Amino acid sequence: MAFIEISKENYQHNIEYLAEKAGGKDKLMVVLKDNAYGHDLEIMAKLACGFGIKKSAVKTLKEAKKINFLFEEVLILADHPTRKLQTDSISYAVHSLEGLRKFPKKSCVHVNVDSGMHRNGISEDELKDAFIVILKNGLNLKGIFTHFRSADQLSSEQYWQNENFNKIKKQAKKLILKYNLPMPKFHSCNSSSLLRREEPLEDDFARCGISTYGYTHIHESFGEFDLKPVMSLWAQKLSTRNLNRGERVGYGGVYELLKNDMVSTYDIGYGDGFFRHDGQNELILEGKNVCGRVSMDSMCFLGDAKKVCLFKDAYYLAKKFNTITYDIIVKLSPYIKKVVV
Ligand SMILES: *Cc1c(COP(=O)(O)O)cnc(C)c1O
């Protein structure tokens, strides 16, 4: 069976590193959405809790319910409630004024404000109306947040969006005082925006996903960051054969042996969420040559090793296939066994 090794030590290292950057563990929300970016929601939630993290974010209510006992607060980023939850430790992100109106009375909400990404969030002009809805429906306003679109790029956009958020913050604070509401938490940074910051974090906390798992795609001019990949992916041998020079391996026979050699088949494929390499170009993973196309449930390598490592650092594959590490790790099937080491 293919398996994923989770390095507890590396995860702790990243969390400590990011917490220091954010100004303490209380200022770090770990993002565990999408099965903790493929690492396993429950395993990572328990580890994060053990390291002293008190806040996490997920995508759905189903995910939140699995881990909410471990945290003071779990923020649901993309789901719609049908009724008020029994607990105040789960909050919902609200992405539009229209959505806010539909929230069950007394729900805990974090209002997303659009500071320039134009993907989600209420606009500055709608802020007043949002507060009217909050008051009318007795919503528990726990947070006001935004998301940056260019945090990993070298441009002035980050400053522009940050300024926009500061303006919205000011306006929101005025309204909060006016309506005598408890002060909500303000948050904006994801991994890249926290990492690139030179000044201490002004917000109440940062929401970090990819960096906790050991990666960043931030422009290199921002420097080097001491992050360690948490996941490594392994597959086990199904069979071995001796083939002659000129024989061809796998679908389409795209891989031709240049000399007599041993070829083995391993139990991982694109059905398990591994990247479907088409065999056209050479691919060497952790020192071993991939032979031909990746099949749905298996793939071939030169040699006869009992197990092979597909990656210890997903950056290599991401770069090779012109994508980002998120894309490589998050798609791995939740059914792949996890081993915490
Ligand atoms: C996914 C997500 C994050 C985490 O982003 P990373 O780049 O992985 O740190 C933060 N905030 C929101 C709203 C998200 O959807």
mmCIF file of C-alpha atoms and ligand atoms in Angstrom:
data_model
loop_
_atom_site.group_PDB
_atom_site.id
_atom_site.type_symbol
_atom_site.label_atom_id
_atom_site.label_comp_id
_atom_site.label_asym_id
_atom_site.label_seq_id
_atom_site.Cartn_x
_atom_site.Cartn_y
_atom_site.Cartn_z
ATOM 1 C CA MET A 1 0.000 0.000 0.000
ATOM 2 C CA ALA A 2 1.202 3.486 -0.851
ATOM 3 C CA PHE A 3 1.583 5.687 2.201
ATOM 4 C CA ILE A 4 2.276 9.230 3.313
ATOM 5 C CA GLU A 5 4.802 9.895 6.018
ATOM 6 C CA ILE A 6 4.023 12.911 8.189
ATOM 7 C CA SER A 7 6.988 14.420 9.983
ATOM 8 C CA LYS A 8 5.787 15.636 13.348
ATOM 9 C CA GLU A 9 9.117 17.325 13.935
ATOM 10 C CA ASN A 10 8.935 19.329 10.717
ATOM 11 C CA TYR A 11 5.352 20.377 11.373
ATOM 12 C CA GLN A 12 6.286 21.579 14.839
ATOM 13 C CA HIS A 13 9.290 23.397 13.427
ATOM 14 C CA ASN A 14 7.121 25.270 10.886
ATOM 15 C CA ILE A 15 4.469 26.141 13.462
ATOM 16 C CA GLU A 16 7.051 27.508 15.898
ATOM 17 C CA TYR A 17 8.720 29.464 13.101
ATOM 18 C CA LEU A 18 5.449 31.003 11.905
ATOM 19 C CA ALA A 19 4.180 31.670 15.421
ATOM 20 C CA GLU A 20 7.321 33.613 16.129
ATOM 21 C CA LYS A 21 6.828 35.609 12.958
ATOM 22 C CA ALA A 22 3.179 36.303 13.874
ATOM 23 C CA GLY A 23 4.008 37.318 17.438
ATOM 24 C CA GLY A 24 2.964 34.208 19.349
ATOM 25 C CA LYS A 25 0.935 31.034 19.007
ATOM 26 C CA ASP A 26 -2.249 32.938 19.823
ATOM 27 C CA LYS A 27 -1.683 34.934 16.654
ATOM 28 C CA LEU A 28 -1.565 31.932 14.363
ATOM 29 C CA MET A 29 -4.625 30.244 12.871
ATOM 30 C CA VAL A 30 -3.671 27.024 11.098
ATOM 31 C CA VAL A 31 -5.570 26.332 7.893
ATOM 32 C CA LEU A 32 -6.664 22.703 7.786
ATOM 33 C CA LYS A 33 -9.088 22.904 4.869
ATOM 34 C CA ASP A 34 -9.207 20.238 2.182
ATOM 35 C CA ASN A 35 -8.098 17.451 4.471
ATOM 36 C CA ALA A 36 -5.257 19.613 5.786
ATOM 37 C CA TYR A 37 -3.915 20.119 2.250
ATOM 38 C CA GLY A 38 -3.889 16.353 1.801
ATOM 39 C CA HIS A 39 -2.088 15.593 5.080
ATOM 40 C CA ASP A 40 -5.173 14.298 6.976
ATOM 41 C CA LEU A 41 -7.417 16.658 8.858
ATOM 42 C CA GLU A 42 -7.647 14.824 12.152
ATOM 43 C CA ILE A 43 -3.963 13.957 12.416
ATOM 44 C CA MET A 44 -2.850 17.523 11.719
ATOM 45 C CA ALA A 45 -5.510 19.038 13.987
ATOM 46 C CA LYS A 46 -4.332 16.879 16.896
ATOM 47 C CA LEU A 47 -0.706 17.732 16.252
ATOM 48 C CA ALA A 48 -1.418 21.466 15.975
ATOM 49 C CA CYS A 49 -3.428 21.366 19.196
ATOM 50 C CA GLY A 50 -0.565 19.537 20.888
ATOM 51 C CA PHE A 51 1.800 22.325 19.805
ATOM 52 C CA GLY A 52 -0.424 24.907 21.503
ATOM 53 C CA ILE A 53 -2.392 26.267 18.538
ATOM 54 C CA LYS A 54 -5.890 27.431 19.477
ATOM 55 C CA LYS A 55 -7.448 28.439 16.165
ATOM 56 C CA SER A 56 -7.965 26.640 12.892
ATOM 57 C CA ALA A 57 -9.808 27.089 9.615
ATOM 58 C CA VAL A 58 -11.515 24.481 7.448
ATOM 59 C CA LYS A 59 -13.721 24.530 4.375
ATOM 60 C CA THR A 60 -16.923 22.851 5.530
ATOM 61 C CA LEU A 61 -19.080 22.242 8.592
ATOM 62 C CA LYS A 62 -18.405 18.529 8.269
ATOM 63 C CA GLU A 63 -14.676 19.193 8.685
ATOM 64 C CA ALA A 64 -15.261 21.651 11.535
ATOM 65 C CA LYS A 65 -17.297 19.137 13.529
ATOM 66 C CA LYS A 66 -14.490 16.573 13.396
ATOM 67 C CA ILE A 67 -11.934 18.822 15.060
ATOM 68 C CA ASN A 68 -13.753 21.554 16.912
ATOM 69 C CA PHE A 69 -13.175 19.861 20.305
ATOM 70 C CA LEU A 70 -9.448 20.532 19.878
ATOM 71 C CA PHE A 71 -9.639 24.300 19.341
ATOM 72 C CA GLU A 72 -11.092 27.433 20.894
ATOM 73 C CA GLU A 73 -12.347 28.427 17.480
ATOM 74 C CA VAL A 74 -12.759 26.775 14.101
ATOM 75 C CA LEU A 75 -13.544 29.060 11.172
ATOM 76 C CA ILE A 76 -15.477 27.580 8.249
ATOM 77 C CA LEU A 77 -14.265 29.260 5.080
ATOM 78 C CA ALA A 78 -16.735 28.094 2.448
ATOM 79 C CA ASP A 79 -19.993 26.564 3.571
ATOM 80 C CA HIS A 80 -23.577 27.703 4.145
ATOM 81 C CA PRO A 81 -25.321 26.986 7.414
ATOM 82 C CA THR A 82 -28.920 25.845 7.457
ATOM 83 C CA ARG A 83 -29.486 26.435 11.150
ATOM 84 C CA LYS A 84 -27.762 27.970 14.152
ATOM 85 C CA LEU A 85 -25.073 25.710 15.562
ATOM 86 C CA GLN A 86 -25.186 24.568 19.166
ATOM 87 C CA THR A 87 -21.653 25.726 19.808
ATOM 88 C CA ASP A 88 -19.990 29.123 19.683
ATOM 89 C CA SER A 89 -16.619 27.581 18.922
ATOM 90 C CA ILE A 90 -17.475 27.229 15.230
ATOM 91 C CA SER A 91 -17.779 30.381 13.112
ATOM 92 C CA TYR A 92 -18.602 30.952 9.477
ATOM 93 C CA ALA A 93 -16.881 33.210 7.004
ATOM 94 C CA VAL A 94 -19.480 35.335 5.211
ATOM 95 C CA HIS A 95 -18.621 36.392 1.698
ATOM 96 C CA SER A 96 -21.439 38.733 0.671
ATOM 97 C CA LEU A 97 -24.119 41.002 2.067
ATOM 98 C CA GLU A 98 -26.741 38.783 0.524
ATOM 99 C CA GLY A 99 -25.183 35.776 2.241
ATOM 100 C CA LEU A 100 -25.091 37.622 5.560
ATOM 101 C CA ARG A 101 -28.831 38.267 5.387
ATOM 102 C CA LYS A 102 -29.477 34.534 5.097
ATOM 103 C CA PHE A 103 -27.491 33.539 8.170
ATOM 104 C CA PRO A 104 -29.482 31.941 10.981
ATOM 105 C CA LYS A 105 -29.953 34.377 13.870
ATOM 106 C CA LYS A 106 -27.181 34.517 16.483
ATOM 107 C CA SER A 107 -24.668 32.621 14.282
ATOM 108 C CA CYS A 108 -20.988 33.352 14.828
ATOM 109 C CA VAL A 109 -19.585 35.076 11.774
ATOM 110 C CA HIS A 110 -16.372 36.493 10.358
ATOM 111 C CA VAL A 111 -17.243 39.029 7.677
ATOM 112 C CA ASN A 112 -15.022 38.925 4.615
ATOM 113 C CA VAL A 113 -14.411 42.378 3.160
ATOM 114 C CA ASP A 114 -13.197 42.924 -0.382
ATOM 115 C CA SER A 115 -9.992 44.919 -0.233
ATOM 116 C CA GLY A 116 -9.216 44.495 -3.918
ATOM 117 C CA MET A 117 -9.057 40.818 -4.826
ATOM 118 C CA HIS A 118 -12.645 40.912 -6.108
ATOM 119 C CA ARG A 119 -13.209 37.233 -5.538
ATOM 120 C CA ASN A 120 -15.297 37.403 -2.407
ATOM 121 C CA GLY A 121 -16.339 39.763 0.329
ATOM 122 C CA ILE A 122 -18.555 42.738 0.953
ATOM 123 C CA SER A 123 -17.426 46.096 -0.362
ATOM 124 C CA GLU A 124 -16.543 49.100 1.748
ATOM 125 C CA ASP A 125 -19.793 50.764 0.675
ATOM 126 C CA GLU A 126 -21.811 47.860 2.037
ATOM 127 C CA LEU A 127 -20.217 47.900 5.473
ATOM 128 C CA LYS A 128 -22.950 49.996 7.074
ATOM 129 C CA ASP A 129 -25.680 47.766 5.706
ATOM 130 C CA ALA A 130 -23.788 44.731 6.945
ATOM 131 C CA PHE A 131 -23.818 46.125 10.487
ATOM 132 C CA ILE A 132 -27.553 46.758 10.248
ATOM 133 C CA VAL A 133 -28.070 43.082 9.316
ATOM 134 C CA ILE A 134 -25.752 41.991 12.137
ATOM 135 C CA LEU A 135 -27.731 44.002 14.691
ATOM 136 C CA LYS A 136 -31.118 43.009 13.340
ATOM 137 C CA ASN A 137 -30.322 39.287 13.314
ATOM 138 C CA GLY A 138 -28.323 39.284 16.520
ATOM 139 C CA LEU A 139 -25.323 37.816 14.698
ATOM 140 C CA ASN A 140 -22.221 37.284 16.789
ATOM 141 C CA LEU A 141 -19.569 39.245 14.877
ATOM 142 C CA LYS A 142 -16.346 37.481 15.788
ATOM 143 C CA GLY A 143 -14.128 38.695 13.011
ATOM 144 C CA ILE A 144 -13.580 40.945 10.025
ATOM 145 C CA PHE A 145 -11.079 39.776 7.469
ATOM 146 C CA THR A 146 -9.766 40.045 3.950
ATOM 147 C CA HIS A 147 -7.597 38.031 1.576
ATOM 148 C CA PHE A 148 -4.673 39.297 -0.526
ATOM 149 C CA ARG A 149 -4.391 38.409 -4.190
ATOM 150 C CA SER A 150 -0.710 39.043 -4.821
ATOM 151 C CA ALA A 151 1.034 38.289 -1.559
ATOM 152 C CA ASP A 152 3.569 35.990 -3.217
ATOM 153 C CA GLN A 153 4.466 38.418 -6.009
ATOM 154 C CA LEU A 154 6.934 41.206 -6.152
ATOM 155 C CA SER A 155 4.645 44.192 -6.677
ATOM 156 C CA SER A 156 3.102 47.121 -4.871
ATOM 157 C CA GLU A 157 -0.296 45.435 -4.874
ATOM 158 C CA GLN A 158 0.192 44.092 -1.377
ATOM 159 C CA TYR A 159 0.658 47.637 -0.039
ATOM 160 C CA TRP A 160 -2.343 48.881 -1.950
ATOM 161 C CA GLN A 161 -4.589 46.111 -0.641
ATOM 162 C CA ASN A 162 -3.228 46.474 2.875
ATOM 163 C CA GLU A 163 -4.051 50.171 2.786
ATOM 164 C CA ASN A 164 -7.564 49.368 1.599
ATOM 165 C CA PHE A 165 -8.002 46.909 4.455
ATOM 166 C CA ASN A 166 -6.736 49.487 6.966
ATOM 167 C CA LYS A 167 -9.316 51.949 5.705
ATOM 168 C CA ILE A 168 -12.092 49.379 6.035
ATOM 169 C CA LYS A 169 -10.835 48.444 9.502
ATOM 170 C CA LYS A 170 -11.056 52.060 10.639
ATOM 171 C CA GLN A 171 -14.551 52.410 9.345
ATOM 172 C CA ALA A 172 -15.614 49.106 10.908
ATOM 173 C CA LYS A 173 -14.164 50.117 14.281
ATOM 174 C CA LYS A 174 -16.198 53.323 14.209
ATOM 175 C CA LEU A 175 -19.379 51.373 13.531
ATOM 176 C CA ILE A 176 -18.551 48.879 16.254
ATOM 177 C CA LEU A 177 -18.173 51.678 18.804
ATOM 178 C CA LYS A 178 -21.289 53.388 17.538
ATOM 179 C CA TYR A 179 -23.373 50.228 17.950
ATOM 180 C CA ASN A 180 -21.612 49.228 21.143
ATOM 181 C CA LEU A 181 -20.621 45.787 19.861
ATOM 182 C CA PRO A 182 -17.736 43.708 21.223
ATOM 183 C CA MET A 183 -14.538 44.283 19.213
ATOM 184 C CA PRO A 184 -14.135 41.472 16.641
ATOM 185 C CA LYS A 185 -10.789 40.017 15.571
ATOM 186 C CA PHE A 186 -9.198 41.482 12.451
ATOM 187 C CA HIS A 187 -7.180 39.253 10.155
ATOM 188 C CA SER A 188 -5.800 39.382 6.644
ATOM 189 C CA CYS A 189 -2.500 37.556 6.139
ATOM 190 C CA ASN A 190 -2.094 34.133 4.589
ATOM 191 C CA SER A 191 1.294 32.390 4.520
ATOM 192 C CA SER A 192 2.956 34.613 1.936
ATOM 193 C CA SER A 193 1.744 37.882 3.383
ATOM 194 C CA LEU A 194 2.901 36.883 6.860
ATOM 195 C CA LEU A 195 6.293 35.704 5.614
ATOM 196 C CA ARG A 196 7.018 38.846 3.610
ATOM 197 C CA ARG A 197 6.123 41.205 6.444
ATOM 198 C CA GLU A 198 8.988 43.201 7.870
ATOM 199 C CA GLU A 199 7.033 44.868 10.643
ATOM 200 C CA PRO A 200 5.232 43.015 13.432
ATOM 201 C CA LEU A 201 1.727 41.806 12.624
ATOM 202 C CA GLU A 202 -0.876 44.482 13.399
ATOM 203 C CA ASP A 203 -3.807 42.102 12.967
ATOM 204 C CA ASP A 204 -5.076 39.814 15.709
ATOM 205 C CA PHE A 205 -3.832 36.742 13.868
ATOM 206 C CA ALA A 206 -2.633 35.331 10.523
ATOM 207 C CA ARG A 207 -4.232 32.420 8.659
ATOM 208 C CA CYS A 208 -1.467 30.085 7.509
ATOM 209 C CA GLY A 209 -1.913 27.030 5.348
ATOM 210 C CA ILE A 210 0.830 26.107 2.906
ATOM 211 C CA SER A 211 3.699 27.389 5.062
ATOM 212 C CA THR A 212 2.706 25.155 7.979
ATOM 213 C CA TYR A 213 3.152 22.206 5.612
ATOM 214 C CA GLY A 214 6.605 23.453 4.665
ATOM 215 C CA TYR A 215 6.166 25.449 1.468
ATOM 216 C CA THR A 216 6.054 28.937 0.129
ATOM 217 C CA HIS A 217 5.869 30.342 -3.379
ATOM 218 C CA ILE A 218 6.811 33.809 -2.331
ATOM 219 C CA HIS A 219 9.108 35.670 -4.704
ATOM 220 C CA GLU A 220 12.744 34.813 -3.953
ATOM 221 C CA SER A 221 13.712 38.434 -3.440
ATOM 222 C CA PHE A 222 11.875 38.312 -0.106
ATOM 223 C CA GLY A 223 14.594 35.997 1.135
ATOM 224 C CA GLU A 224 14.847 32.418 2.281
ATOM 225 C CA PHE A 225 12.438 30.962 4.758
ATOM 226 C CA ASP A 226 13.234 28.142 7.101
ATOM 227 C CA LEU A 227 10.308 25.860 6.305
ATOM 228 C CA LYS A 228 10.486 22.070 6.172
ATOM 229 C CA PRO A 229 8.164 19.876 4.080
ATOM 230 C CA VAL A 230 5.958 17.810 6.372
ATOM 231 C CA MET A 231 4.771 15.161 3.940
ATOM 232 C CA SER A 232 6.660 12.535 1.965
ATOM 233 C CA LEU A 233 4.899 10.146 -0.389
ATOM 234 C CA TRP A 234 5.870 6.495 -0.789
ATOM 235 C CA ALA A 235 4.688 3.558 -2.879
ATOM 236 C CA GLN A 236 5.321 -0.164 -2.565
ATOM 237 C CA LYS A 237 6.302 -2.696 -5.185
ATOM 238 C CA LEU A 238 3.661 -4.807 -6.904
ATOM 239 C CA SER A 239 5.911 -6.727 -9.318
ATOM 240 C CA THR A 240 9.266 -6.791 -11.143
ATOM 241 C CA ARG A 241 10.276 -7.965 -14.622
ATOM 242 C CA ASN A 242 13.491 -8.198 -16.621
ATOM 243 C CA LEU A 243 13.162 -6.511 -19.978
ATOM 244 C CA ASN A 244 15.440 -6.350 -22.981
ATOM 245 C CA ARG A 245 16.826 -3.344 -24.724
ATOM 246 C CA GLY A 246 14.232 -1.919 -27.118
ATOM 247 C CA GLU A 247 11.213 -3.273 -25.229
ATOM 248 C CA ARG A 248 8.653 -0.671 -24.268
ATOM 249 C CA VAL A 249 6.792 -0.181 -21.001
ATOM 250 C CA GLY A 250 3.213 0.832 -20.082
ATOM 251 C CA TYR A 251 0.356 2.603 -21.914
ATOM 252 C CA GLY A 252 1.236 3.679 -25.419
ATOM 253 C CA GLY A 253 4.638 2.059 -24.982
ATOM 254 C CA VAL A 254 6.141 5.499 -24.647
ATOM 255 C CA TYR A 255 9.124 4.378 -22.579
ATOM 256 C CA GLU A 256 11.754 2.339 -24.419
ATOM 257 C CA LEU A 257 14.554 0.549 -22.635
ATOM 258 C CA LEU A 258 17.992 1.707 -23.755
ATOM 259 C CA LYS A 259 19.589 -1.449 -22.319
ATOM 260 C CA ASN A 260 18.502 -4.705 -20.710
ATOM 261 C CA ASP A 261 17.115 -3.699 -17.356
ATOM 262 C CA MET A 262 14.782 -4.464 -14.501
ATOM 263 C CA VAL A 263 11.480 -2.594 -14.297
ATOM 264 C CA SER A 264 9.157 -2.662 -11.280
ATOM 265 C CA THR A 265 5.593 -1.521 -10.812
ATOM 266 C CA TYR A 266 4.443 0.393 -7.717
ATOM 267 C CA ASP A 267 1.026 0.858 -6.150
ATOM 268 C CA ILE A 268 0.294 4.515 -6.791
ATOM 269 C CA GLY A 269 -1.257 6.275 -9.770
ATOM 270 C CA TYR A 270 -3.329 9.252 -10.784
ATOM 271 C CA GLY A 271 -6.396 7.575 -9.222
ATOM 272 C CA ASP A 272 -4.661 8.187 -5.908
ATOM 273 C CA GLY A 273 -4.285 11.831 -6.805
ATOM 274 C CA PHE A 274 -0.672 11.614 -7.919
ATOM 275 C CA PHE A 275 0.225 13.742 -10.917
ATOM 276 C CA ARG A 276 -0.458 12.015 -14.252
ATOM 277 C CA HIS A 277 2.899 12.258 -15.919
ATOM 278 C CA ASP A 278 2.463 11.429 -19.628
ATOM 279 C CA GLY A 279 5.857 9.828 -20.022
ATOM 280 C CA GLN A 280 6.983 12.193 -22.765
ATOM 281 C CA ASN A 281 9.855 13.679 -20.822
ATOM 282 C CA GLU A 282 12.349 12.160 -18.470
ATOM 283 C CA LEU A 283 11.171 12.132 -14.869
ATOM 284 C CA ILE A 284 13.487 11.195 -12.021
ATOM 285 C CA LEU A 285 11.953 11.075 -8.557
ATOM 286 C CA GLU A 286 14.267 10.864 -5.554
ATOM 287 C CA GLY A 287 16.958 9.405 -7.784
ATOM 288 C CA LYS A 288 14.770 6.828 -9.550
ATOM 289 C CA ASN A 289 13.714 6.900 -13.213
ATOM 290 C CA VAL A 290 9.996 6.757 -13.916
ATOM 291 C CA CYS A 291 9.229 4.506 -16.895
ATOM 292 C CA GLY A 292 6.461 5.807 -19.128
ATOM 293 C CA ARG A 293 2.999 7.025 -18.299
ATOM 294 C CA VAL A 294 1.522 7.028 -14.853
ATOM 295 C CA SER A 295 -1.491 4.634 -14.833
ATOM 296 C CA MET A 296 -4.595 5.022 -12.711
ATOM 297 C CA ASP A 297 -3.446 2.708 -9.943
ATOM 298 C CA SER A 298 0.209 2.127 -10.629
ATOM 299 C CA MET A 299 3.391 3.421 -12.181
ATOM 300 C CA CYS A 300 6.739 1.930 -13.166
ATOM 301 C CA PHE A 301 10.312 2.681 -12.175
ATOM 302 C CA LEU A 302 13.645 1.267 -13.266
ATOM 303 C CA GLY A 303 15.111 -1.149 -10.731
ATOM 304 C CA ASP A 304 13.597 -3.465 -8.150
ATOM 305 C CA ALA A 305 13.489 -1.473 -4.905
ATOM 306 C CA LYS A 306 10.845 -2.708 -2.444
ATOM 307 C CA LYS A 307 9.475 0.793 -2.035
ATOM 308 C CA VAL A 308 10.040 4.107 -3.792
ATOM 309 C CA CYS A 309 9.741 7.661 -2.636
ATOM 310 C CA LEU A 310 7.689 9.859 -4.960
ATOM 311 C CA PHE A 311 8.695 13.034 -3.169
ATOM 312 C CA LYS A 312 10.075 14.380 0.048
ATOM 313 C CA ASP A 313 9.660 17.909 -1.217
ATOM 314 C CA ALA A 314 6.737 18.564 -3.589
ATOM 315 C CA TYR A 315 8.450 21.650 -4.958
ATOM 316 C CA TYR A 316 10.374 19.628 -7.531
ATOM 317 C CA LEU A 317 7.194 18.137 -9.050
ATOM 318 C CA ALA A 318 5.371 21.470 -8.897
ATOM 319 C CA LYS A 319 8.133 23.170 -10.798
ATOM 320 C CA LYS A 320 8.522 20.363 -13.311
ATOM 321 C CA PHE A 321 4.810 20.424 -14.155
ATOM 322 C CA ASN A 322 4.402 24.170 -14.073
ATOM 323 C CA THR A 323 2.098 24.255 -11.091
ATOM 324 C CA ILE A 324 2.266 25.024 -7.366
ATOM 325 C CA THR A 325 2.945 22.758 -4.406
ATOM 326 C CA TYR A 326 -0.651 23.219 -3.200
ATOM 327 C CA ASP A 327 -1.809 21.439 -6.353
ATOM 328 C CA ILE A 328 0.542 18.487 -5.870
ATOM 329 C CA ILE A 329 -0.256 17.799 -2.212
ATOM 330 C CA VAL A 330 -3.929 18.691 -1.845
ATOM 331 C CA LYS A 331 -5.118 16.251 -4.478
ATOM 332 C CA LEU A 332 -3.613 13.172 -2.856
ATOM 333 C CA SER A 333 -6.401 10.794 -1.956
ATOM 334 C CA PRO A 334 -7.587 10.845 1.654
ATOM 335 C CA TYR A 335 -7.496 7.033 1.438
ATOM 336 C CA ILE A 336 -3.701 6.914 1.289
ATOM 337 C CA LYS A 337 -2.505 5.597 4.636
ATOM 338 C CA LYS A 338 -0.732 8.151 6.864
ATOM 339 C CA VAL A 339 2.170 7.295 9.115
ATOM 340 C CA VAL A 340 3.284 9.896 11.642
ATOM 341 C CA VAL A 341 7.018 9.690 12.279
HETATM 342 C C1 LIG B 1 -6.690 28.854 1.957
HETATM 343 C C2 LIG B 1 -6.799 30.129 2.628
HETATM 344 C C3 LIG B 1 -5.742 30.617 3.431
HETATM 345 C C4 LIG B 1 -4.406 29.934 3.531
HETATM 346 O O1 LIG B 1 -3.595 30.301 2.465
HETATM 347 P P1 LIG B 1 -2.060 29.800 2.353
HETATM 348 O O2 LIG B 1 -1.541 30.481 1.158
HETATM 349 O O3 LIG B 1 -2.134 28.320 2.181
HETATM 350 O O4 LIG B 1 -1.404 30.184 3.621
HETATM 351 C C5 LIG B 1 -5.943 31.797 4.133
HETATM 352 N N1 LIG B 1 -7.113 32.468 4.027
HETATM 353 C C6 LIG B 1 -8.134 32.043 3.257
HETATM 354 C C7 LIG B 1 -9.379 32.847 3.189
HETATM 355 C C8 LIG B 1 -8.006 30.872 2.515
HETATM 356 O O5 LIG B 1 -9.010 30.466 1.739
#
